[in-house]
CSV table of C-alpha atoms and ligand atoms in Angstrom, one decimal:
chain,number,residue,atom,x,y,z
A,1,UNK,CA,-66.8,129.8,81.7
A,2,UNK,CA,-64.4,129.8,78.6
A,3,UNK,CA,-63.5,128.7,75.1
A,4,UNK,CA,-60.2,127.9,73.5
A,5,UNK,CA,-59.6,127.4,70.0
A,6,UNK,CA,-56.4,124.6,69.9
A,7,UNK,CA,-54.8,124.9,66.9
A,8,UNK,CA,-52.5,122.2,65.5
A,9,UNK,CA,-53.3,118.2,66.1
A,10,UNK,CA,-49.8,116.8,66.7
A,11,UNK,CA,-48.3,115.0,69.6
A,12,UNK,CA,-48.5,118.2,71.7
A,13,UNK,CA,-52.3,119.5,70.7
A,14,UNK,CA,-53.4,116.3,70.9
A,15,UNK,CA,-51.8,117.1,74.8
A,16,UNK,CA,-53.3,119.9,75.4
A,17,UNK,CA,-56.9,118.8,74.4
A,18,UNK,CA,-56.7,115.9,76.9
A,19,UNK,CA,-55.8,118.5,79.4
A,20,UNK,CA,-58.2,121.5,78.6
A,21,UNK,CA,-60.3,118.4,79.0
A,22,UNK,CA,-59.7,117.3,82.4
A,23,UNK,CA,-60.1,120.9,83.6
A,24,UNK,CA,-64.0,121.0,82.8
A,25,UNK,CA,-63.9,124.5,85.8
A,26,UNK,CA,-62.2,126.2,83.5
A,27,UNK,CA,-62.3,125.0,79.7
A,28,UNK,CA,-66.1,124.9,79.5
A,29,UNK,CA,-65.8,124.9,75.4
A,30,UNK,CA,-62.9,123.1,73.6
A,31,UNK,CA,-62.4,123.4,69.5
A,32,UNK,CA,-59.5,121.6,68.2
A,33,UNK,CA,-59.1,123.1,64.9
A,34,UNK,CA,-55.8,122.1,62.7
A,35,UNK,CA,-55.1,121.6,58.9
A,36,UNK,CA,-56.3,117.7,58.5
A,37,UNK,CA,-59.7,117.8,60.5
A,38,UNK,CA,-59.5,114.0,60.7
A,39,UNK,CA,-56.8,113.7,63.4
A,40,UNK,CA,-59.1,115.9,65.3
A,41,UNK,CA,-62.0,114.2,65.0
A,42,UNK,CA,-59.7,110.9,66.1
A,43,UNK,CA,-58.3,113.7,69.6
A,44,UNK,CA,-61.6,114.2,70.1
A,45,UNK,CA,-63.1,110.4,69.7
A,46,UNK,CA,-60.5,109.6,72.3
A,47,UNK,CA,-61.2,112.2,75.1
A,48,UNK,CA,-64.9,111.3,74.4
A,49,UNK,CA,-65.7,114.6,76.1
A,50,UNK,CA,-69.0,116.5,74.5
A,51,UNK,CA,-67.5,120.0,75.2
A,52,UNK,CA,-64.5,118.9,71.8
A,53,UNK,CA,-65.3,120.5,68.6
A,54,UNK,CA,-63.6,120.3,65.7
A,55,UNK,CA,-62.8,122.2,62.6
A,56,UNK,CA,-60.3,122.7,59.7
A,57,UNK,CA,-58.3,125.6,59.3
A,58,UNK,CA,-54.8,126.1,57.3
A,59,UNK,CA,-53.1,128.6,59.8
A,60,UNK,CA,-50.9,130.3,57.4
A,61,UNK,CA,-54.1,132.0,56.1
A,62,UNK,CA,-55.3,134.8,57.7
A,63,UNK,CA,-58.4,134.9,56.0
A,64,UNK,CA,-59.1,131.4,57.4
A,65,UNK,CA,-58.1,131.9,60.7
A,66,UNK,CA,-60.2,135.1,61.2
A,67,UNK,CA,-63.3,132.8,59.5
A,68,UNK,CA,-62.8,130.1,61.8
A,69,UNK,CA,-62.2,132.4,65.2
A,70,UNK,CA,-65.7,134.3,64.2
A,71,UNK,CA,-67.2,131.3,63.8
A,72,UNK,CA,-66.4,130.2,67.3
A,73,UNK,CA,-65.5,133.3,69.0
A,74,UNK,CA,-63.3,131.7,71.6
A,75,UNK,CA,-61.9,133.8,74.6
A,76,UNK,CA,-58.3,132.9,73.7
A,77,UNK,CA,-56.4,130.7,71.0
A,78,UNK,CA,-53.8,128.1,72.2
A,79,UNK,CA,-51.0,127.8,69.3
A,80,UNK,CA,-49.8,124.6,68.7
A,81,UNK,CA,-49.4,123.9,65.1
A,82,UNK,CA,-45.9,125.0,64.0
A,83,UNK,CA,-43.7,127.9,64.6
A,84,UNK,CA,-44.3,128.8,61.2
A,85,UNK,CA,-47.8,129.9,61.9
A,86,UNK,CA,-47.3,131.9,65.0
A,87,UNK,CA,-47.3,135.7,63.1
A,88,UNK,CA,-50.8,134.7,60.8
A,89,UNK,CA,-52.6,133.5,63.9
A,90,UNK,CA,-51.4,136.8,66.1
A,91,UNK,CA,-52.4,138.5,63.4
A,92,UNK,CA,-56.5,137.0,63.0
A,93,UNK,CA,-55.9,137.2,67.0
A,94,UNK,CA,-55.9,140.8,66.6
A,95,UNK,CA,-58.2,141.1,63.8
A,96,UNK,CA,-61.2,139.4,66.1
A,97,UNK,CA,-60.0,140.4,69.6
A,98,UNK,CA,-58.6,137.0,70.7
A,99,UNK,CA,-55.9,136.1,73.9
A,100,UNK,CA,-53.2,134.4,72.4
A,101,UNK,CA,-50.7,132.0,73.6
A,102,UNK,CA,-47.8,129.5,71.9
A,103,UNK,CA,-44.9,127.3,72.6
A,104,UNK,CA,-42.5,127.9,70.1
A,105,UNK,CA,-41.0,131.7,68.4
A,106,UNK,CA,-41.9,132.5,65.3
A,107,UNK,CA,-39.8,131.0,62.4
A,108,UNK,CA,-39.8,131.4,58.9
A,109,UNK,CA,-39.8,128.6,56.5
A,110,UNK,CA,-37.0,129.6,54.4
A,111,UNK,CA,-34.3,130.1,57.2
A,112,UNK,CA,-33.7,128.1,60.2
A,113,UNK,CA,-33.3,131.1,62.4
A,114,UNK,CA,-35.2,131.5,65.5
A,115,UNK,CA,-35.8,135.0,67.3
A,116,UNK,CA,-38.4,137.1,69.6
A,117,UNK,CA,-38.4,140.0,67.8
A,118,UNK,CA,-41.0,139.7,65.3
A,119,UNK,CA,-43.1,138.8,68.1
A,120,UNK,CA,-42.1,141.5,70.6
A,121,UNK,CA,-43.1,143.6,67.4
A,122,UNK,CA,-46.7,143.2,68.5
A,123,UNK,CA,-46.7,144.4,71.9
A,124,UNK,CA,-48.1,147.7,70.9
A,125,UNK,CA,-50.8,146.6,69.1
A,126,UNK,CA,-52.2,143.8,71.8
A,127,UNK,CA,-51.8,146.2,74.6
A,128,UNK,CA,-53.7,149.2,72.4
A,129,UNK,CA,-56.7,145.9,71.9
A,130,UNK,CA,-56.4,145.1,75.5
A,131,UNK,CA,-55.5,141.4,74.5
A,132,UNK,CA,-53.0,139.3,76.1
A,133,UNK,CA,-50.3,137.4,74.0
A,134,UNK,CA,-48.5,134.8,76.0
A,135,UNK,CA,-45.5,133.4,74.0
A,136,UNK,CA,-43.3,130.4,74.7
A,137,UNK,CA,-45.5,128.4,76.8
A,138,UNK,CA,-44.5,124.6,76.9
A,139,UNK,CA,-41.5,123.2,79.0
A,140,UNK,CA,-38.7,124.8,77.3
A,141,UNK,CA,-39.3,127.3,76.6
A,142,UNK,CA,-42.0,127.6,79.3
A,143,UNK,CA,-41.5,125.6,82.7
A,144,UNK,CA,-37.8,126.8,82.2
A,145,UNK,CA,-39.1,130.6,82.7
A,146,UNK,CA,-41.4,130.0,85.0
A,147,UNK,CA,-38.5,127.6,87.1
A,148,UNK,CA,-36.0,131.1,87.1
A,149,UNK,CA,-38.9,133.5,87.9
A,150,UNK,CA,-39.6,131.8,90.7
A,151,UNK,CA,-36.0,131.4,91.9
A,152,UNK,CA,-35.7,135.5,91.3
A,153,UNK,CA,-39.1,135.8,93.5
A,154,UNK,CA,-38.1,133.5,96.8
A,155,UNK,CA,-34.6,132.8,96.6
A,156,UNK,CA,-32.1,135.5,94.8
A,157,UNK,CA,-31.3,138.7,95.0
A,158,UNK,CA,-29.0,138.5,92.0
A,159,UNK,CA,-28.9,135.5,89.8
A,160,UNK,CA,-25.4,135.6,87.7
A,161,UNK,CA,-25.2,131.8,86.1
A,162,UNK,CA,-28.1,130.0,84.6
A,163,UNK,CA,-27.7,126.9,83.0
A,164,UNK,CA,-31.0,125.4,81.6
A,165,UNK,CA,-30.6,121.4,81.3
A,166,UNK,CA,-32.9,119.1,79.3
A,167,UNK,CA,-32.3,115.3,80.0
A,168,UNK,CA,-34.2,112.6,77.5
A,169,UNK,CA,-33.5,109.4,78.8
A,170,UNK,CA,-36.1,107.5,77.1
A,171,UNK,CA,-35.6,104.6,74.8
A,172,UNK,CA,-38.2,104.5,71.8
A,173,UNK,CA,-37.0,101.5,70.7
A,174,UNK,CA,-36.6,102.8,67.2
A,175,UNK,CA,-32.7,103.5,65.2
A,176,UNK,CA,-33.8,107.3,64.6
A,177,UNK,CA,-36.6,109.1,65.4
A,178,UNK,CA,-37.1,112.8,66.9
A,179,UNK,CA,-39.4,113.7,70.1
A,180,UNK,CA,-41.4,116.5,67.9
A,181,UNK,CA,-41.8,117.7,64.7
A,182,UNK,CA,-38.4,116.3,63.1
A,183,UNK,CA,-38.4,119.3,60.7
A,184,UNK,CA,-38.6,121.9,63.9
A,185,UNK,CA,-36.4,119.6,65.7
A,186,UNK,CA,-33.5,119.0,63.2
A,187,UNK,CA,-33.4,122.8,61.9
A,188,UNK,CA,-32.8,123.2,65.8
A,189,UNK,CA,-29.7,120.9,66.8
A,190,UNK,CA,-28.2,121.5,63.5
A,191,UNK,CA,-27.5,125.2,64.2
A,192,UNK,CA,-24.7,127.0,65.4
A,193,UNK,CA,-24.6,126.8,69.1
A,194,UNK,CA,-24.8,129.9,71.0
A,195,UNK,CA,-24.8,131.2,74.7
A,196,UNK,CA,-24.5,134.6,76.9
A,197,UNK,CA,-21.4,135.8,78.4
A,198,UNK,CA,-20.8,139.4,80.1
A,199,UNK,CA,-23.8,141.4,77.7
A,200,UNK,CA,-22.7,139.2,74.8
A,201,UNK,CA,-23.9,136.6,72.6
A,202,UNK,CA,-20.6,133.9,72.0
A,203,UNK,CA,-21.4,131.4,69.1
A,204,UNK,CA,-19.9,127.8,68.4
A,205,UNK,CA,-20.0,125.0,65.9
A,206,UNK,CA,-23.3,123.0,66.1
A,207,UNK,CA,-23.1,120.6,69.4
A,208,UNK,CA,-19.4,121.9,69.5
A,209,UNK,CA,-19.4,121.8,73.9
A,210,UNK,CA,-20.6,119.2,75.6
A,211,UNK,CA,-19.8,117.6,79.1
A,212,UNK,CA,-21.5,114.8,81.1
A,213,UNK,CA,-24.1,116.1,83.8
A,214,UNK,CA,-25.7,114.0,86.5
A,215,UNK,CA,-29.1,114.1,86.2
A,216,UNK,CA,-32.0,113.1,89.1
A,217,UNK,CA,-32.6,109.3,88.8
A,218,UNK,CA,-31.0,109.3,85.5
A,219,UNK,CA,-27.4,109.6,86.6
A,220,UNK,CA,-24.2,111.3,84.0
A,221,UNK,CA,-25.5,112.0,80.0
A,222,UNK,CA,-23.2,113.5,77.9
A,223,UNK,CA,-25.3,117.0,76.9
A,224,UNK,CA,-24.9,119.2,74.3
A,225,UNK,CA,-24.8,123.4,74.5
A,226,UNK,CA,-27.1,124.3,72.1
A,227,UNK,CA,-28.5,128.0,71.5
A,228,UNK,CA,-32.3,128.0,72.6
A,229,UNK,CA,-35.0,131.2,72.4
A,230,UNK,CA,-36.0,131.3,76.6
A,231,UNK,CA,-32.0,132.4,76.9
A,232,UNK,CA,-32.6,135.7,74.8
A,233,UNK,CA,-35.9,136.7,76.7
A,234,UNK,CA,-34.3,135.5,80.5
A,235,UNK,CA,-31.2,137.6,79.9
A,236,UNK,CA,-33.2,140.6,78.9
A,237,UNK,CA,-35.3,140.0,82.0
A,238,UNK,CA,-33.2,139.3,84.5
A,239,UNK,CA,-29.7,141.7,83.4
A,240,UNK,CA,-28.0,140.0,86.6
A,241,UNK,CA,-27.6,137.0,84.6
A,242,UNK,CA,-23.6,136.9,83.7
A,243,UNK,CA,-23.8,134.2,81.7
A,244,UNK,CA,-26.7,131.7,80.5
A,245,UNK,CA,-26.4,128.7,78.5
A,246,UNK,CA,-28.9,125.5,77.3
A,247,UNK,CA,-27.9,121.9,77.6
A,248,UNK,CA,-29.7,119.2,75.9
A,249,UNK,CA,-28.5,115.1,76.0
A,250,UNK,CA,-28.0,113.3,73.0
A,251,UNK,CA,-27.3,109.5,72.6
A,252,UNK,CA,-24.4,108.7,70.2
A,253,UNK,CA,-26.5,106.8,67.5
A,254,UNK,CA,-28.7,109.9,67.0
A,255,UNK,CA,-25.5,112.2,66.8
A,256,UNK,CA,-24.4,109.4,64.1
A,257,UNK,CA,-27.7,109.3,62.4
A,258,UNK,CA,-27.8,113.0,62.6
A,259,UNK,CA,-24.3,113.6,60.9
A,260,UNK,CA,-25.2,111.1,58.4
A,261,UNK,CA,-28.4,113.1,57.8
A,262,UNK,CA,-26.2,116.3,57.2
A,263,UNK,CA,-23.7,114.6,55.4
A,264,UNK,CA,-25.9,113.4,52.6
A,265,UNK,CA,-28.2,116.8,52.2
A,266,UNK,CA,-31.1,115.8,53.6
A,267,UNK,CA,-31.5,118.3,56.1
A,268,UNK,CA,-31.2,120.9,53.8
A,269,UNK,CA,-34.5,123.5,53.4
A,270,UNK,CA,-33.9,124.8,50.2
A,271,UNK,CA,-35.8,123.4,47.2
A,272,UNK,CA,-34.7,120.9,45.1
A,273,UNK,CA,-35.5,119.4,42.1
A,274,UNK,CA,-36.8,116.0,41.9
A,275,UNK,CA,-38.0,114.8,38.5
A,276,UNK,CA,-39.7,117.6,37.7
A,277,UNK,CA,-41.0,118.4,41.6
A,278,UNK,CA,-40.1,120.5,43.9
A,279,UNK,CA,-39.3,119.0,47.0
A,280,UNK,CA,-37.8,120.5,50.5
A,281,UNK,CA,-35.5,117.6,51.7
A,282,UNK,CA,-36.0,118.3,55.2
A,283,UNK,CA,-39.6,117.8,54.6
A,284,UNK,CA,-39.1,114.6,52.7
A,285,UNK,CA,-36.9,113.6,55.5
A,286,UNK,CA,-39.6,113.9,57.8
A,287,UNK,CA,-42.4,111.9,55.9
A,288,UNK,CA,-40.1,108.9,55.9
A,289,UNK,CA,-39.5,109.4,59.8
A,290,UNK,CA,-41.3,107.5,62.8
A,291,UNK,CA,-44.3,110.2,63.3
A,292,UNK,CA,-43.2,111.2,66.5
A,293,UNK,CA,-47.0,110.9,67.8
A,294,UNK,CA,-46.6,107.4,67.6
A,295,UNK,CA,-43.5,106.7,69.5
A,296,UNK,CA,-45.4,106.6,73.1
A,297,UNK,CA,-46.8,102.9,73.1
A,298,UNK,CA,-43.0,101.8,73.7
A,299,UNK,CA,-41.2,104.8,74.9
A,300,UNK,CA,-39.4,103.7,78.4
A,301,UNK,CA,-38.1,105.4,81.1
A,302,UNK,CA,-38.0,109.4,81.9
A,303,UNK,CA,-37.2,113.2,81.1
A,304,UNK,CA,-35.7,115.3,83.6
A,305,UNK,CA,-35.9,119.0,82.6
A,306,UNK,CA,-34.6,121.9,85.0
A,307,UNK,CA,-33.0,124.9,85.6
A,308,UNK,CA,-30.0,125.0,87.9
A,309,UNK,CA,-28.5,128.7,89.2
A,310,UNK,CA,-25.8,130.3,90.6
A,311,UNK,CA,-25.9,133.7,92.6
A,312,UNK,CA,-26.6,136.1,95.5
A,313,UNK,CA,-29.5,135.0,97.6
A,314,UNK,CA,-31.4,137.6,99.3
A,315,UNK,CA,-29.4,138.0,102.2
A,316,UNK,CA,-26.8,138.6,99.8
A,317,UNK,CA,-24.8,135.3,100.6
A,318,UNK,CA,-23.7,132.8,97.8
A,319,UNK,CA,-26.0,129.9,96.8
A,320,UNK,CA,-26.7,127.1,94.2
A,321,UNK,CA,-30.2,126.3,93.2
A,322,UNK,CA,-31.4,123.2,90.9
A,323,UNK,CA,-35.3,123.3,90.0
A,324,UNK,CA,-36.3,120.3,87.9
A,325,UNK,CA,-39.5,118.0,86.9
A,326,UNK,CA,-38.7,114.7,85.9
A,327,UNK,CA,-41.2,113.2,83.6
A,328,UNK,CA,-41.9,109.0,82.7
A,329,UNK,CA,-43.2,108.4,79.3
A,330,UNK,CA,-45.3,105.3,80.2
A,331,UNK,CA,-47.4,107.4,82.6
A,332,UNK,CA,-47.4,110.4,79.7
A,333,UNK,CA,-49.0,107.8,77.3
A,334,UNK,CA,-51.2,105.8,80.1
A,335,UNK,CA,-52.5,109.3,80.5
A,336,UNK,CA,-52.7,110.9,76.9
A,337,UNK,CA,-51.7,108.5,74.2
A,338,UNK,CA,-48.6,110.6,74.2
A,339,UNK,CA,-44.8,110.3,75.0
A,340,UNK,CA,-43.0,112.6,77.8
A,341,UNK,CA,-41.7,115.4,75.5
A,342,UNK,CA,-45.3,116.5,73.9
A,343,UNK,CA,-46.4,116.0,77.4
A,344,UNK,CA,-43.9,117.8,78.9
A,345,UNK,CA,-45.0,120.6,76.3
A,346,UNK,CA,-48.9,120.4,76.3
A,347,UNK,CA,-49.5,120.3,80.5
A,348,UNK,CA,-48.1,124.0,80.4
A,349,UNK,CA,-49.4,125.1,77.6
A,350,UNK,CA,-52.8,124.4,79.2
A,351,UNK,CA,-51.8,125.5,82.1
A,352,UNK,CA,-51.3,129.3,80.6
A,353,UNK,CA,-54.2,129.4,79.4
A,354,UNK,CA,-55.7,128.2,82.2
A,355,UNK,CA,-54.0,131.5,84.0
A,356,UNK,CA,-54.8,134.1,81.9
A,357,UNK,CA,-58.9,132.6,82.0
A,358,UNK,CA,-58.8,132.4,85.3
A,359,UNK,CA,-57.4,136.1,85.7
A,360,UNK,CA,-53.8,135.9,87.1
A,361,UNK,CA,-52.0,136.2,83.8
A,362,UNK,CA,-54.1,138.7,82.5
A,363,UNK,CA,-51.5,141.3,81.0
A,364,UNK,CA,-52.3,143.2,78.0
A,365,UNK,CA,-49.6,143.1,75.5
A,366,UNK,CA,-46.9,140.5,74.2
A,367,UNK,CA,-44.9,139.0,77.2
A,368,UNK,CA,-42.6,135.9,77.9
A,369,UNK,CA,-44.1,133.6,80.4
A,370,UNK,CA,-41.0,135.0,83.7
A,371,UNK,CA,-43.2,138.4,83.4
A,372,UNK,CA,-46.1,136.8,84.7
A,373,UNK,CA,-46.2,135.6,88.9
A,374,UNK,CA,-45.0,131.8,89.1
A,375,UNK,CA,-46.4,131.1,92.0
A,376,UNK,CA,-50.1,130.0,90.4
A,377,UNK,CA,-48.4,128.6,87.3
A,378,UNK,CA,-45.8,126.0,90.0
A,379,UNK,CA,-49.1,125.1,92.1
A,380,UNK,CA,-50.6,123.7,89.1
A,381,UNK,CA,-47.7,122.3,88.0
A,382,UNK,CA,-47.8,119.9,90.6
A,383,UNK,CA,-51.3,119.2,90.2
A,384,UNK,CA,-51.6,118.3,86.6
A,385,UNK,CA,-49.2,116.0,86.4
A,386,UNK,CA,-45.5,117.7,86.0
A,387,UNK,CA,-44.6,118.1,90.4
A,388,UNK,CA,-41.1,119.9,90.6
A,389,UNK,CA,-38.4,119.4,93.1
A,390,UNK,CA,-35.7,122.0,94.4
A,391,UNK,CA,-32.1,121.3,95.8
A,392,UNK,CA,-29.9,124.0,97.3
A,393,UNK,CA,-26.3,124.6,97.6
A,394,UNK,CA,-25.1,121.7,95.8
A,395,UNK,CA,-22.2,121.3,93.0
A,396,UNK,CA,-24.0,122.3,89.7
A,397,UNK,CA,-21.5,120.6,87.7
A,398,UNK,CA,-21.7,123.2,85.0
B,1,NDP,P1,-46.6,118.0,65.1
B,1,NDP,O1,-45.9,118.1,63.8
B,1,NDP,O2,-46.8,116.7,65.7
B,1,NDP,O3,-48.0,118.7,65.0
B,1,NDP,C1,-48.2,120.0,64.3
B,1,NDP,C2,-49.7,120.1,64.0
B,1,NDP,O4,-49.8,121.4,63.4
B,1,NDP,C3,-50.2,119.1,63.0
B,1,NDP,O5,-51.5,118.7,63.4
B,1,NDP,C4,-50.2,119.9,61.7
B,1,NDP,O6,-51.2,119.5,60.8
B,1,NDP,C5,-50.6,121.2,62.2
B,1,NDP,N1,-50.2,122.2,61.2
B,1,NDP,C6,-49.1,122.4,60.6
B,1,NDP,N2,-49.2,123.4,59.7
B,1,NDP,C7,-50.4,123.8,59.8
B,1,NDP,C8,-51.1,124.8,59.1
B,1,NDP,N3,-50.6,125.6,58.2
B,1,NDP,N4,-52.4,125.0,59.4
B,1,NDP,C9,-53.0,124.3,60.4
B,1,NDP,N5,-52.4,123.3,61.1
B,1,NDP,C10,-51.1,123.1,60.8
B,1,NDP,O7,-45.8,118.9,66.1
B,1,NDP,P2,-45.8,118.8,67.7
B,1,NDP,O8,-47.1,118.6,68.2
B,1,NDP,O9,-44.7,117.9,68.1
B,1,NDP,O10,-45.3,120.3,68.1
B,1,NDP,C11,-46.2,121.4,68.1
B,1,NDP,C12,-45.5,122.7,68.5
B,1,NDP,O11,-44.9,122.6,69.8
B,1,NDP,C13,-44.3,123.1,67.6
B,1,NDP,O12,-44.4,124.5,67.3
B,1,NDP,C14,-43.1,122.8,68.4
B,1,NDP,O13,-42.0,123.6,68.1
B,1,NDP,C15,-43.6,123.1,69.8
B,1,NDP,N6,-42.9,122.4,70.9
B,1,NDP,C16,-42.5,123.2,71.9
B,1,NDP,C17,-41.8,122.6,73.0
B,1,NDP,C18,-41.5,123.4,74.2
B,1,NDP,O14,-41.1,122.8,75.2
B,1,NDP,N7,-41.7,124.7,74.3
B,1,NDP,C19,-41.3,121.2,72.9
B,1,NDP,C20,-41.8,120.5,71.8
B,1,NDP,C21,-42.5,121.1,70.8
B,1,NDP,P3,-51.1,118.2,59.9
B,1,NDP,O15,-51.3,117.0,60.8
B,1,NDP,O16,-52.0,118.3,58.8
B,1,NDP,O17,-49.6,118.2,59.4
């Protein structure tokens, strides 16, 4: 018997409500709360359950947030609104003595710079309120901890090389468009690149390395080392780790489009004038974009998300590891109304919440989801829709 508050009614809340949903053992209560209440009411119409709520909230408002979780008094909030919000909503957490859990670090407005420590600055205060905080629970980051904890609990002894690899082979059909929020998502690729090395961060250009990697019923896409926030969490877990690094695939027309983009100063996030207005061309940029929440109804073909590692297995003898879930859009959006990646997002999302409710993840403090034990998380992986393969001693290709 519990309640979740969802906030935030994009592609990946809209996700996680189906989900909490079909899990009626569990989520016996459901409020989908988010800024515009009308895109809830429209999550909720769909799922057609009678345990959805809605209500409005603007989450960078503590005052609000604390109004709307005493109203409801839910056992635990699930974050998915922006990464903006995640500090206000651990904060009302706190205030009214709330579980927590998100998908994304926090990130403020004004600088495209992504980090766990404002978070980890909590720990203290959710472990002195007994509350559990759960950060960084979608695929990646998410699955992609869970993927190496799991390889640290059966397989290794010592993991030295991790090399997290996220494969979009879908076709949308459309000349541009990002999988989620293209504000989130373009302040992301456009960054320096960064990976670990021997106890030290090494940056590059933006999408400076890249090499084609074969990918399970995909075959070779040319991906991209970009810097991404599971790598400083996994490095401080597991200080085997040597070296770890993220890959992500890009096509050639959205590298084009995205130079373009850069080129002309519209993924800038500094104010500008504009007649008078203040405007944040990044966030023009984005009203003018295909919402990514309707790109599902002609996305083709498949994700393929994993982790693939390089050590000392128990017995202390050399071996190559490749964890990975492969994802179709069309089933995503026969199930949800929603493409692959917010899929691939919003099925763990529930799914951490539906550990800590049901007492395995229950962990007071602030904690990265590898703290927790996989083994609960993978079972349900399989079973709500994201099953996971494994292939040993193979060439990684990295
Ligand atoms: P969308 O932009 O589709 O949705 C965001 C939602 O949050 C919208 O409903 C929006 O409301 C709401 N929101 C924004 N600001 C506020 C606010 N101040 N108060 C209340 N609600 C607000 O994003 P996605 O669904 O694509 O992504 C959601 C989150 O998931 C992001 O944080 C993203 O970084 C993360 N993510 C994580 C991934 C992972 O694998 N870990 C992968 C993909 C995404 P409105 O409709 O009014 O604008």
């Amino acid at each position: 018997m519990a309640k979740v508050v969802i906030i935030g009614a994009g592609g990946v809340g809209t996700v996680v409500a189906h989900k909490c949903a079909q899990n009626p053992q569990v989520f016996t209560e459901i409020v989908l709360a988010s800024r515009t209440r009308s895109k809830c009411d429209a999550i909720a119409a769909k799922i057609g359950s009678n345990r959805i709520t809605t209500d409005t909230v603007d989450a960078d408002s503590v005052p609000q947030l604390v109004e709307l979780l005493r109203r409801h008094k839910p056992d635990m909030v699930i974050n998915v609104a922006l990464p903006y919000q995640d500090l206000t909503i651990m904060d009302a957490c706190l205030e009214c003595g709330v579980n927590y859990l998100d998908t994304a670090n926090y990130e403020p407005k004004d600088e495209a710079h992504f980090e766990y420590s404002w978070q980890w600055a909590y720990k203290e205060k959710f472990e002195k309120a007994g509350l559990t905080a759960i950060l960084g629970c979608g695929f990646d980051p998410g699955v992609s901890g869970v993927f190496t904890a799991y390889a640290a609990k059966h397989y290794f002894s010592d993991m030295e090389y991790l090399d997290i690899v996220d494969c979009n082979a879908g076709d949308h059909g459309k000349a541009f468009a990002t999988n989620f929020n293209p504000e989130i998502n373009i302040r992301e690729i456009t960054q320096n690149g960064r990976y670990y090395q021997d106890g030290k961060w090494v940056t590059t250009g933006p999408l400076e390395i890249h090499k084609p990697l074969t990918y399970p019923n995909i075959g070779p896409r040319e991906s991209y080392l970009l810097y991404h926030e599971e790598l400083e969490s996994l490095v401080k877990n597991y200080p085997s780790i040597k070296r770890a690094r993220f890959w992500m695939t890009f096509g050639q027309e959205y590298l084009t489009h995205l130079r373009v983009i850069q080129n002309i100063g519209m993924a800038r996030i500094d104010e500008v004038d504009y007649n008078g207005v203040k405007i944040v061309p990044l966030q023009f940029l984005k009203a003018v974009l295909p919402n990514p929440q309707d790109l599902g109804e002609n996305y083709h073909g498949e994700t393929s998300i994993g982790c693939r590692i390089e050590g000392r297995d128990k017995e202390n003898k050399h071996l190559t590891y490749y964890i990975y879930n492969n994802c179709s859009h069309e089933e995503a959006y026969r199930e949800t109304g929603m493409q692959a990646v917010s899929y691939t997002t919003g099925v763990p999302a529930m799914i951490g919440a539906m550990m800590f409710l049901t007492g395995k993840w229950n962990m007071p403090g602030v904690h990265n989801v590898e703290e927790f034990d996989p083994d609960p998380f993978m079972e349900q992986l399989s079973v709500q829709g994201l099953p996971w393969h494994e292939a040993f001693n193979l060439d990684l290709e990295v």
